Tab-separated table of C-alpha atoms in Angstrom:
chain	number	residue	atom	x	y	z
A	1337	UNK	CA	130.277	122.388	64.266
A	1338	UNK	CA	128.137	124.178	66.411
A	1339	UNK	CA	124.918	125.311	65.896
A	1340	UNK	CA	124.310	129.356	65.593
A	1341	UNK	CA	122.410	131.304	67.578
A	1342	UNK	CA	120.010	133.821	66.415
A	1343	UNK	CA	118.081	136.020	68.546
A	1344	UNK	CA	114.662	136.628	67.599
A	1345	UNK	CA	111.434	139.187	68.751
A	1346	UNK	CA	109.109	137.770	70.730
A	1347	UNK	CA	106.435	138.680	68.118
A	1348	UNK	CA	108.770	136.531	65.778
A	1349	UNK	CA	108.742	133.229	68.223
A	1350	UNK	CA	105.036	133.316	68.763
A	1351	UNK	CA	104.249	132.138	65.520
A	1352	UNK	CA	106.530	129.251	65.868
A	1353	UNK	CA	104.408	126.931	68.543
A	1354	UNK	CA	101.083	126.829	65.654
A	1355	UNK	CA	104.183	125.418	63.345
A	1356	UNK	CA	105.028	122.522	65.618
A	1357	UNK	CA	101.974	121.537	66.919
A	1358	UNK	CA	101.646	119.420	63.708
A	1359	UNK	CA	104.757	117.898	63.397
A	1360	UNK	CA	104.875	114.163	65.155
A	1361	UNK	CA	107.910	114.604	67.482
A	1362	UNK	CA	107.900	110.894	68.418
A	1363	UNK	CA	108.250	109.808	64.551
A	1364	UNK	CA	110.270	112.840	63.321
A	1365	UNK	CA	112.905	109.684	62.933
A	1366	UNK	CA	110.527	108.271	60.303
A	1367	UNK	CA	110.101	110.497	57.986
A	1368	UNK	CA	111.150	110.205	54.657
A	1369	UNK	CA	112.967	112.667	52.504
A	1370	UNK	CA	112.154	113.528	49.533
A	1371	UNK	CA	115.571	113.319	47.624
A	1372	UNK	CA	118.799	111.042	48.011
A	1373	UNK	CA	121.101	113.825	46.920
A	1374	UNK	CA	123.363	113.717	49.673
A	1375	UNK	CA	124.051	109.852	48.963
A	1376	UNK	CA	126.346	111.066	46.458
A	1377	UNK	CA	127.772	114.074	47.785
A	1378	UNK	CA	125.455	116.938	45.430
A	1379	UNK	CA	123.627	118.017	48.579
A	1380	UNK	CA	124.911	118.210	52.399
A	1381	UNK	CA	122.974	116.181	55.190
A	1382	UNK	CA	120.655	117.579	57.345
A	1383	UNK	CA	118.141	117.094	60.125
A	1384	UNK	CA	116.028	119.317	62.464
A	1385	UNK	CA	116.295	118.365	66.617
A	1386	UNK	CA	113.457	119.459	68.959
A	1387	UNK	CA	114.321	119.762	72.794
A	1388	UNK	CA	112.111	119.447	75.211
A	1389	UNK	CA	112.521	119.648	78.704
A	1390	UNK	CA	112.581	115.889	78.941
A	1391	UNK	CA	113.365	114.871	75.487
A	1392	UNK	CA	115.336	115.473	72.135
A	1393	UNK	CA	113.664	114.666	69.277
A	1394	UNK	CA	116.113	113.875	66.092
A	1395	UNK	CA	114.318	113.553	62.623
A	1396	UNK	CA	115.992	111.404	59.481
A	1397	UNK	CA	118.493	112.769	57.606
A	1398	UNK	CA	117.432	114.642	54.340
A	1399	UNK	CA	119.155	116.869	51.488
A	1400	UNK	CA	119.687	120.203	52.984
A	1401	UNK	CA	117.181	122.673	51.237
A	1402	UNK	CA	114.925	119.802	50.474
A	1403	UNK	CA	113.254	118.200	54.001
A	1404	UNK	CA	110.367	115.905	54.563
A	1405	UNK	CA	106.918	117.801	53.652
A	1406	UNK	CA	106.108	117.826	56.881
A	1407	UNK	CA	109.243	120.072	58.006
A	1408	UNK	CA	108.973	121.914	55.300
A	1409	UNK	CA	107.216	125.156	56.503
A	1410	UNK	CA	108.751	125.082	60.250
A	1411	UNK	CA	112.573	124.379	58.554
A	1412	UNK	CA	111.230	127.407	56.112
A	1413	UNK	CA	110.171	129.885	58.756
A	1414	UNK	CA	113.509	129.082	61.109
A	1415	UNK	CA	115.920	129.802	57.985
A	1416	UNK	CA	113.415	133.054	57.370
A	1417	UNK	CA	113.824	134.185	61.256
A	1418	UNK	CA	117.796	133.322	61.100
A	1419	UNK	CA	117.925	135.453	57.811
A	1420	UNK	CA	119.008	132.449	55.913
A	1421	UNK	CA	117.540	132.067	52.531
């Protein structure tokens, strides 16, 4: 599937580089979720990438609506921006 674009103000995307700056892009693959619900199909898979200019950054799988603590308020604010609740 792939992934939907949302435009956003520029007002909106400054707040978003003060969200990253504490997330650890080269262990994002680490982390562990929180819940196992999509083990048995009552949740659907997801994870967050990060592109940089030289890298992609792909974080563990986790329940959708459920991600790592440390995801938690960027994953939050993108579904907020993307009007996604």
């Amino acid at each position: 599937q792939k992934p939907t674009r949302t435009a956003i103000t520029t007002t909106q995307g400054e707040s978003l580089p003060t969200l990253f700056k504490d997330i650890p892009l080269e262990g994002l693959k680490d982390l562990e979720a929180p819940s196992q619900e999509r083990f048995r199909d009552a949740a659907l898979t997801a994870e967050l990438k990060i592109r940089t200019p030289h890298t992609t950054y792909t974080s563990s799988q986790f329940d959708h609506g459920n991600p790592p603590k440390e995801l938690a308020k960027i994953i939050e604010r993108i579904f907020s921006l993307a009007g996604i609740e």
